[in-house]
């Protein structure tokens, strides 16, 4: 790259697995803008999120830390905002990406979804701030927004609203001497179901789509177990929603609606890139497109997040995220990279490209991706780590190993999949004595990683707690005693 620090556009979408884009091989998705971005940049086939829920992945993106370090193990529940401390910011104590970029001379902006505390004012080093009032929504339309302190309701589709605000921001910043960092966090494609959601300009593309790219499987027993466990242990909490989950993998309405919002995002990304080009700064801008986490839309017999089974899972569909990084200076545009990378690597890469240094770099597990972006021959690490409350996982080029906490009454089973011979992750080998040595080695690697990268206060496996809420509070009370409770 040139000696001038590049502008940085980090597009962070909500609930999109990598397999829901044309450039990742899905021929039922209309995503021409993203496909073109991939043709000019570097596409990572094996990028994974540290968790399969919204708030933890956003916290990890902004801090480079895993959930057991920053303390957010699931989505922050907007329904209990009245219990949050005044001015609650769930990552206030950490060095954040926008704070470091501000120190390096960047103008910083968040436009979109925050979901890490109260969104009434700029947080974590962001100067320009246009955010949803809450992290969740009941529709893509008429969403309450906070635009640099001013509250209002956006009547249009919220993807269009955030695109409009991003175009305005680029208009303001493109001619300034300082580079900018725009964290554009679309609240789509989302993947939740809105039965009465109005059609939008891309709905018609999917009205008659057969959805052959979505598997039709029997409902996962682990999903049924989760619905039943929630009904027993948490009878007053969202049972109606969870009761619908077993129906959704075969519900064409939800699937088509979900796909159509990928096209809404795709169209909007094209408009933002066009504005960069119009202002003459596209060649000076590092563009990154990724997602907070994936989502199973039928794979393994369920629709939903990794925590929507009992026990939670880290199968590919729930954790494999799209990652496209583009800049004109990269060598060999259009390359596809198979190395295993993760969210914390994006954090480390942005800091390196912007010339930022962390005060405590030993805390993060991320590795700078610049050698891969520049087509250098490097011996990149062959592992990524993930966690979802009672499940911790390591993925290598050959193995996926999911370890479960053992000191509970539920007799959770570990899972091991041979990704070379069983790429769909169907045959669990963990209890096969022929693979005992593999399990032992992967267990050691998992335990060593988490021994280095945990804060005891937030280490659920060692009696720690969570920030704000857990989706399994009964499990941790049963494991650590009735005094166990979330903290802030």
Coordinates of C-alpha atoms in Angstrom, one line a residue:
X1 CA 0.0 0.0 0.0
X2 CA 1.0 3.6 -0.4
X3 CA 2.6 5.6 2.5
X4 CA -0.7 7.4 3.1
X5 CA -2.9 5.7 5.5
X6 CA -5.9 4.3 3.6
X7 CA -9.5 5.0 4.4
X8 CA -11.2 1.9 5.8
X9 CA -14.7 0.8 5.0
X10 CA -15.7 -2.2 7.2
X11 CA -19.1 -3.6 6.2
X12 CA -20.4 -5.9 9.0
X13 CA -23.7 -7.6 8.2
X14 CA -26.0 -9.5 10.5
X15 CA -26.5 -13.3 10.3
X16 CA -25.0 -14.2 7.0
X17 CA -23.2 -17.5 6.4
X18 CA -20.6 -17.5 3.7
X19 CA -22.6 -19.8 1.5
X20 CA -25.3 -17.2 0.8
X21 CA -23.4 -15.3 -1.9
X22 CA -22.8 -16.0 -5.6
X23 CA -19.1 -15.6 -5.3
X24 CA -19.1 -18.4 -2.6
X25 CA -20.9 -20.7 -5.1
X26 CA -24.6 -20.1 -4.4
X27 CA -26.3 -19.8 -7.8
X28 CA -29.7 -18.9 -6.3
X29 CA -28.4 -15.7 -4.7
X30 CA -28.4 -12.4 -6.7
X31 CA -25.3 -10.6 -5.4
X32 CA -23.6 -8.9 -8.4
X33 CA -22.0 -6.1 -6.4
X34 CA -20.4 -8.4 -3.8
X35 CA -19.3 -10.8 -6.6
X36 CA -17.6 -8.0 -8.3
X37 CA -15.9 -6.9 -5.1
X38 CA -14.6 -10.4 -4.7
X39 CA -13.3 -10.4 -8.3
X40 CA -11.2 -7.3 -7.4
X41 CA -10.1 -8.4 -4.0
X42 CA -9.3 -11.5 -1.9
X43 CA -12.0 -13.9 -0.8
X44 CA -11.4 -16.1 2.3
X45 CA -13.2 -19.4 2.1
X46 CA -12.5 -20.4 5.7
X47 CA -13.3 -17.4 7.8
X48 CA -15.0 -18.1 11.2
X49 CA -16.6 -16.1 13.9
X50 CA -15.6 -16.7 17.6
X51 CA -19.2 -17.2 18.6
X52 CA -22.6 -17.6 16.9
X53 CA -24.5 -14.7 18.4
X54 CA -24.6 -11.0 17.6
X55 CA -23.2 -9.1 20.6
X56 CA -20.2 -11.3 21.3
X57 CA -19.0 -11.2 17.7
X58 CA -19.4 -7.4 17.6
X59 CA -17.5 -7.1 20.8
X60 CA -14.8 -9.4 19.4
X61 CA -14.6 -7.3 16.2
X62 CA -14.0 -4.1 18.1
X63 CA -11.6 -5.5 20.7
X64 CA -9.9 -8.5 19.2
X65 CA -10.8 -10.5 22.3
X66 CA -12.8 -13.7 22.6
X67 CA -16.0 -13.9 24.7
X68 CA -14.2 -15.4 27.7
X69 CA -12.1 -12.3 27.7
X70 CA -14.6 -9.5 27.1
X71 CA -17.5 -11.3 29.0
X72 CA -20.3 -11.1 26.4
X73 CA -21.3 -14.7 25.8
X74 CA -24.6 -14.1 24.0
X75 CA -26.7 -11.3 22.6
X76 CA -27.4 -8.5 25.0
X77 CA -31.1 -8.7 25.8
X78 CA -32.8 -5.4 25.0
X79 CA -35.8 -6.5 27.1
X80 CA -33.8 -6.0 30.3
X81 CA -32.3 -2.7 29.4
X82 CA -33.9 -1.3 32.5
X83 CA -31.6 -3.5 34.6
X84 CA -28.4 -2.1 32.9
X85 CA -26.3 0.4 34.7
X86 CA -26.6 4.1 33.7
X87 CA -24.8 4.7 30.4
X88 CA -24.0 1.0 30.1
X89 CA -21.3 0.2 27.5
X90 CA -20.3 -3.5 27.6
X91 CA -16.8 -3.0 26.3
X92 CA -15.9 0.3 27.8
X93 CA -12.9 -1.1 29.7
X94 CA -11.0 -2.3 26.6
X95 CA -8.8 -0.8 23.9
X96 CA -11.1 -0.7 20.9
X97 CA -10.4 -0.5 17.2
X98 CA -12.0 3.0 16.7
X99 CA -10.1 4.3 19.7
X100 CA -6.8 3.2 18.3
X101 CA -7.7 4.5 14.8
X102 CA -8.6 7.9 16.4
X103 CA -5.2 8.0 18.0
X104 CA -3.7 7.4 14.5
X105 CA -5.5 10.4 13.0
X106 CA -8.7 8.7 11.6
X107 CA -12.1 10.2 11.6
X108 CA -14.3 7.4 12.9
X109 CA -18.0 6.6 12.3
X110 CA -20.5 3.9 13.2
X111 CA -23.5 3.7 11.0
X112 CA -25.9 0.9 11.7
X113 CA -26.4 -1.6 14.5
X114 CA -24.4 -1.3 17.7
X115 CA -25.9 -3.8 20.2
X116 CA -23.3 -3.4 22.9
X117 CA -25.1 -1.2 25.4
X118 CA -27.0 2.0 25.2
X119 CA -26.8 3.6 21.8
X120 CA -27.9 7.2 22.7
X121 CA -24.4 8.7 22.2
X122 CA -21.1 7.8 20.4
X123 CA -19.2 5.0 22.1
X124 CA -15.7 3.4 22.1
X125 CA -13.9 6.0 20.1
X126 CA -16.5 6.6 17.4
X127 CA -17.0 10.3 16.6
X128 CA -19.8 10.1 14.0
X129 CA -22.7 8.0 15.3
X130 CA -25.9 6.8 13.5
X131 CA -27.3 3.8 15.3
X132 CA -30.4 1.8 15.9
X133 CA -31.8 2.7 19.3
X134 CA -31.9 -1.0 20.2
X135 CA -30.0 -4.0 19.0
X136 CA -33.1 -5.9 18.0
X137 CA -36.0 -4.9 15.8
X138 CA -39.6 -5.9 15.0
X139 CA -39.3 -4.9 11.4
X140 CA -36.9 -3.5 8.9
X141 CA -39.2 -0.5 8.6
X142 CA -40.0 2.3 11.1
X143 CA -36.9 1.5 13.2
X144 CA -36.1 4.0 16.0
X145 CA -32.7 5.6 15.3
X146 CA -30.3 8.0 17.0
X147 CA -28.5 10.2 14.5
X148 CA -25.6 12.0 16.4
X149 CA -27.9 12.6 19.4
X150 CA -31.1 13.2 17.6
X151 CA -33.8 10.6 18.0
X152 CA -36.2 9.8 15.2
X153 CA -37.9 6.9 13.3
X154 CA -36.6 6.0 9.9
X155 CA -39.7 5.2 7.8
X156 CA -37.8 3.5 4.9
X157 CA -36.2 0.1 4.9
X158 CA -33.4 0.4 7.4
X159 CA -30.8 -1.0 5.0
X160 CA -31.6 1.9 2.7
X161 CA -31.5 4.3 5.6
X162 CA -28.0 3.2 6.6
X163 CA -26.9 3.4 3.0
X164 CA -28.1 7.0 2.7
X165 CA -26.4 8.0 5.9
X166 CA -23.1 6.3 4.7
X167 CA -23.2 8.1 1.4
X168 CA -23.7 11.4 3.3
X169 CA -20.8 10.6 5.6
X170 CA -18.5 9.8 2.6
X171 CA -19.6 13.1 1.0
X172 CA -18.5 14.9 4.1
X173 CA -15.2 13.1 4.7
X174 CA -13.8 12.3 1.3
X175 CA -12.2 15.7 0.7
X176 CA -10.6 16.0 4.1
X177 CA -6.9 15.4 4.7
X178 CA -7.5 12.8 7.5
X179 CA -8.4 9.3 6.5
X180 CA -11.7 7.9 7.7
X181 CA -12.9 4.6 9.3
X182 CA -16.5 3.8 8.5
X183 CA -18.0 0.8 10.4
X184 CA -21.1 0.2 8.4
X185 CA -23.1 -2.4 10.3
X186 CA -26.2 -3.4 8.3
X187 CA -29.0 -5.1 10.3
X188 CA -29.6 -7.5 7.5
X189 CA -30.0 -10.2 6.1
X190 CA -30.8 -11.0 9.8
X191 CA -32.6 -14.4 9.3
X192 CA -35.4 -13.8 11.8
X193 CA -38.9 -14.2 10.6
X194 CA -41.3 -11.4 9.9
X195 CA -44.6 -12.8 8.8
X196 CA -46.2 -9.5 7.8
X197 CA -43.0 -7.7 6.5
X198 CA -43.7 -5.6 3.4
X199 CA -42.2 -6.6 0.2
X200 CA -39.2 -4.6 -1.0
X201 CA -37.6 -4.1 -4.4
X202 CA -35.8 -7.5 -4.4
X203 CA -38.6 -9.6 -3.0
X204 CA -39.9 -10.5 -6.5
X205 CA -36.6 -12.2 -7.5
X206 CA -37.2 -14.9 -5.0
X207 CA -41.0 -15.4 -5.1
X208 CA -40.8 -18.6 -7.1
X209 CA -37.3 -19.7 -6.3
X210 CA -37.2 -23.4 -5.5
X211 CA -34.5 -22.8 -2.8
X212 CA -32.5 -25.8 -4.0
X213 CA -29.5 -24.4 -2.2
X214 CA -31.1 -25.0 1.1
X215 CA -31.0 -28.6 2.4
X216 CA -34.2 -30.4 3.3
X217 CA -33.4 -32.6 6.3
X218 CA -35.2 -34.1 9.2
X219 CA -35.4 -31.8 12.2
X220 CA -32.4 -32.0 14.4
X221 CA -33.0 -33.9 17.7
X222 CA -30.7 -31.4 19.4
X223 CA -33.0 -28.6 18.3
X224 CA -36.0 -30.4 19.8
X225 CA -34.1 -31.0 23.0
X226 CA -33.4 -27.2 23.2
X227 CA -37.0 -26.3 22.7
X228 CA -38.0 -28.8 25.4
X229 CA -35.2 -27.8 27.8
X230 CA -36.2 -24.1 27.5
X231 CA -39.9 -24.9 28.1
X232 CA -38.9 -26.8 31.3
X233 CA -36.2 -24.5 32.6
X234 CA -37.4 -21.1 31.3
X235 CA -41.2 -21.5 30.9
X236 CA -41.9 -17.8 30.8
X237 CA -39.3 -16.8 28.2
X238 CA -39.9 -16.7 24.4
X239 CA -41.4 -20.2 24.1
X240 CA -43.6 -19.2 21.2
X241 CA -40.5 -18.2 19.2
X242 CA -38.6 -21.3 20.0
X243 CA -41.6 -23.5 19.2
X244 CA -41.5 -22.2 15.6
X245 CA -37.8 -23.1 15.1
X246 CA -38.4 -26.7 14.1
X247 CA -40.8 -25.6 11.3
X248 CA -38.5 -23.1 9.8
X249 CA -35.9 -25.2 7.8
X250 CA -38.8 -26.2 5.5
X251 CA -40.6 -22.9 5.4
X252 CA -40.0 -21.4 1.9
X253 CA -41.5 -18.0 2.9
X254 CA -38.8 -17.4 5.5
X255 CA -36.0 -18.7 3.3
X256 CA -37.0 -16.5 0.4
X257 CA -37.3 -13.5 2.6
X258 CA -33.9 -14.2 4.1
X259 CA -32.3 -14.5 0.6
X260 CA -34.0 -11.3 -0.6
X261 CA -32.3 -9.3 2.1
X262 CA -28.9 -10.4 0.9
X263 CA -29.8 -8.7 -2.4
X264 CA -30.9 -5.6 -0.5
X265 CA -27.5 -5.5 1.2
X266 CA -25.7 -6.2 -2.1
X267 CA -27.4 -3.3 -3.8
X268 CA -26.6 -1.0 -1.0
X269 CA -22.9 -2.0 -0.9
X270 CA -22.8 -1.1 -4.6
X271 CA -24.2 2.4 -3.8
X272 CA -21.6 3.0 -1.1
X273 CA -18.8 1.8 -3.4
X274 CA -20.1 4.0 -6.2
X275 CA -20.0 7.0 -3.9
X276 CA -16.4 6.3 -3.0
X277 CA -15.6 6.1 -6.7
X278 CA -17.5 9.3 -7.5
X279 CA -15.5 11.1 -4.8
X280 CA -12.3 9.8 -6.2
X281 CA -11.3 7.9 -3.0
X282 CA -12.1 4.3 -3.8
X283 CA -8.5 3.5 -4.8
X284 CA -7.4 4.9 -1.4
X285 CA -9.9 2.8 0.6
X286 CA -9.5 -0.6 2.2
X287 CA -12.9 -2.3 1.8
X288 CA -13.8 -5.3 4.0
X289 CA -17.1 -7.2 3.8
X290 CA -17.9 -9.7 6.5
X291 CA -20.6 -10.8 8.9
X292 CA -20.9 -11.1 12.7
X293 CA -21.6 -14.9 12.3
X294 CA -23.3 -17.4 10.1
X295 CA -26.6 -19.1 10.5
X296 CA -27.9 -22.6 9.8
X297 CA -30.7 -22.4 7.3
X298 CA -31.5 -26.1 7.2
X299 CA -28.0 -27.6 7.5
X300 CA -28.0 -30.3 10.3
X301 CA -31.7 -30.1 10.5
X302 CA -32.3 -26.7 12.1
X303 CA -32.7 -23.0 11.3
X304 CA -30.8 -20.7 13.6
X305 CA -27.8 -19.9 15.7
X306 CA -25.2 -22.2 17.1
X307 CA -26.9 -21.9 20.5
X308 CA -30.2 -23.0 19.1
X309 CA -29.4 -26.7 19.9
X310 CA -28.8 -28.5 23.1
X311 CA -25.9 -28.5 23.6
X312 CA -24.9 -25.6 21.4
X313 CA -22.8 -26.3 18.3
X314 CA -20.1 -24.9 16.2
X315 CA -20.9 -26.5 12.9
X316 CA -19.7 -24.7 9.7
X317 CA -23.1 -23.2 8.8
X318 CA -23.4 -21.3 12.1
X319 CA -19.8 -20.0 12.2
X320 CA -18.4 -19.7 8.7
X321 CA -18.6 -16.1 7.7
X322 CA -18.0 -14.3 4.4
X323 CA -14.8 -12.3 4.2
X324 CA -13.8 -10.3 1.2
X325 CA -11.0 -7.7 1.5
X326 CA -10.2 -5.4 -1.4
X327 CA -7.6 -2.7 -2.2
X328 CA -6.0 -1.9 -5.5
X329 CA -2.5 -2.5 -4.2
X330 CA -3.2 -6.2 -3.4
X331 CA -1.4 -8.7 -5.7
X332 CA -3.4 -11.1 -7.9
X333 CA -6.9 -9.7 -7.4
X334 CA -9.7 -12.3 -7.5
X335 CA -7.8 -14.9 -5.4
X336 CA -9.5 -17.3 -3.1
X337 CA -7.7 -18.2 0.1
X338 CA -8.3 -21.4 2.0
X339 CA -6.3 -20.6 5.1
X340 CA -8.3 -20.6 8.4
X341 CA -8.9 -17.1 9.6
X342 CA -11.2 -15.4 12.1
X343 CA -12.7 -12.2 13.3
X344 CA -9.7 -11.3 15.5
X345 CA -7.5 -11.5 12.5
X346 CA -9.6 -8.7 10.8
X347 CA -9.0 -6.6 13.9
X348 CA -5.2 -7.3 13.9
X349 CA -5.0 -6.6 10.1
X350 CA -6.8 -3.2 10.3
X351 CA -4.5 -2.1 13.1
X352 CA -1.4 -3.2 11.1
X353 CA -2.5 -1.5 7.9
X354 CA -3.3 1.7 9.8
X355 CA -0.1 1.7 11.6
X356 CA -1.6 1.3 15.1
X357 CA -0.1 -0.4 18.1
X358 CA -1.9 -2.0 21.0
X359 CA -0.8 -1.3 24.6
X360 CA -1.4 -5.0 25.4
X361 CA -1.0 -6.9 22.1
X362 CA -0.4 -10.2 23.9
X363 CA -4.1 -10.4 24.9
X364 CA -5.4 -10.8 21.4
X365 CA -5.2 -14.1 19.4
X366 CA -5.5 -12.5 16.0
X367 CA -2.8 -12.6 13.3
X368 CA -2.2 -9.9 10.6
X369 CA -3.6 -11.1 7.3
X370 CA -1.4 -8.8 5.1
X371 CA 0.9 -11.6 3.9
X372 CA -2.1 -13.5 2.6
X373 CA -3.6 -10.4 1.1
X374 CA -0.3 -9.8 -0.8
X375 CA -0.1 -13.4 -2.1
X376 CA 3.1 -14.1 0.0
X377 CA 4.1 -17.7 0.7
X378 CA 3.7 -18.0 4.5
X379 CA 3.2 -20.8 6.9
X380 CA -0.1 -19.5 8.3
X381 CA -1.5 -21.2 11.5
X382 CA -3.9 -24.1 10.9
X383 CA -6.5 -23.5 13.6
X384 CA -9.3 -21.3 14.7
X385 CA -11.1 -21.3 18.1
X386 CA -14.7 -20.7 18.9
X387 CA -16.9 -20.8 22.0
X388 CA -20.6 -20.8 22.8
X389 CA -21.2 -21.0 26.6
X390 CA -21.0 -24.7 27.3
X391 CA -19.3 -25.6 24.0
X392 CA -15.7 -24.8 23.0
X393 CA -14.3 -25.8 19.6
X394 CA -11.2 -26.0 17.5
X395 CA -11.3 -26.2 13.8
X396 CA -8.2 -27.3 11.7
X397 CA -7.9 -28.2 8.0
X398 CA -8.7 -31.8 9.0
X399 CA -10.7 -31.7 12.2
X400 CA -13.6 -30.1 13.9
X401 CA -13.6 -30.9 17.6
X402 CA -16.4 -29.6 19.9
X403 CA -15.6 -30.0 23.6
X404 CA -18.4 -29.7 26.2
X405 CA -18.2 -28.7 29.8
X406 CA -18.4 -32.0 31.8
X407 CA -19.2 -31.1 35.4
X408 CA -23.0 -30.9 34.8
X409 CA -25.9 -33.2 35.1
X410 CA -26.5 -33.3 31.4
X411 CA -23.8 -35.7 30.3
X412 CA -22.9 -33.6 27.3
X413 CA -20.9 -35.5 24.6
X414 CA -17.9 -34.1 22.8
X415 CA -18.0 -34.2 19.0
X416 CA -15.2 -34.9 16.5
X417 CA -15.5 -34.7 12.7
X418 CA -13.0 -35.7 10.1
X419 CA -13.3 -32.8 7.6
X420 CA -11.3 -34.5 4.9
X421 CA -13.5 -37.6 4.7
X422 CA -16.7 -36.1 6.2
X423 CA -16.8 -32.4 5.1
X424 CA -20.5 -32.1 6.0
X425 CA -19.7 -33.0 9.6
X426 CA -22.1 -35.9 10.0
X427 CA -20.2 -38.7 11.7
X428 CA -19.2 -38.0 15.3
X429 CA -15.9 -39.9 16.0
X430 CA -15.3 -38.5 19.5
X431 CA -16.4 -41.7 21.3
X432 CA -14.6 -44.0 18.9
X433 CA -11.5 -45.4 20.7
X434 CA -9.6 -45.4 17.4
X435 CA -9.7 -41.6 17.6
X436 CA -8.8 -41.2 21.2
X437 CA -5.3 -39.8 20.4
X438 CA -6.8 -37.2 18.1
X439 CA -9.3 -36.2 20.8
X440 CA -6.5 -36.0 23.3
X441 CA -4.3 -33.8 21.1
X442 CA -7.1 -31.4 20.1
X443 CA -8.3 -31.2 23.7
X444 CA -4.8 -30.1 24.7
X445 CA -4.7 -27.4 22.1
X446 CA -8.1 -26.2 23.2
X447 CA -7.2 -26.1 26.8
X448 CA -3.9 -24.4 26.1
X449 CA -5.6 -21.7 24.1
X450 CA -8.3 -20.9 26.6
X451 CA -5.8 -21.0 29.5
X452 CA -4.0 -18.1 27.6
X453 CA -7.0 -16.2 26.4
X454 CA -9.5 -16.0 29.3
X455 CA -10.3 -13.6 32.0
X456 CA -11.3 -15.6 35.1
X457 CA -14.2 -13.3 35.8
X458 CA -15.8 -14.2 32.5
X459 CA -14.6 -17.9 32.2
X460 CA -17.9 -19.8 32.5
X461 CA -16.0 -23.1 32.7
X462 CA -14.2 -22.1 35.8
X463 CA -17.0 -20.6 37.8
X464 CA -17.0 -17.2 36.0
X465 CA -20.1 -15.3 34.9
X466 CA -21.4 -13.3 31.9
X467 CA -22.2 -9.7 31.2
X468 CA -25.9 -8.8 31.2
X469 CA -27.5 -12.2 30.4
X470 CA -27.1 -15.8 29.4
X471 CA -29.4 -18.0 27.3
X472 CA -28.7 -20.8 29.7
X473 CA -28.8 -19.2 33.2
X474 CA -30.2 -22.4 34.7
X475 CA -27.2 -24.4 33.5
X476 CA -24.7 -22.1 35.3
X477 CA -26.8 -21.9 38.5
X478 CA -27.0 -25.7 38.5
X479 CA -23.3 -25.9 37.9
X480 CA -21.9 -23.1 40.2
X481 CA -24.7 -22.6 42.7
X482 CA -27.7 -20.5 43.2
X483 CA -25.6 -17.4 43.8
X484 CA -24.4 -17.4 40.2
X485 CA -25.7 -14.4 38.3
X486 CA -24.8 -12.2 35.4
X487 CA -22.8 -9.1 36.2
X488 CA -21.8 -5.9 34.3

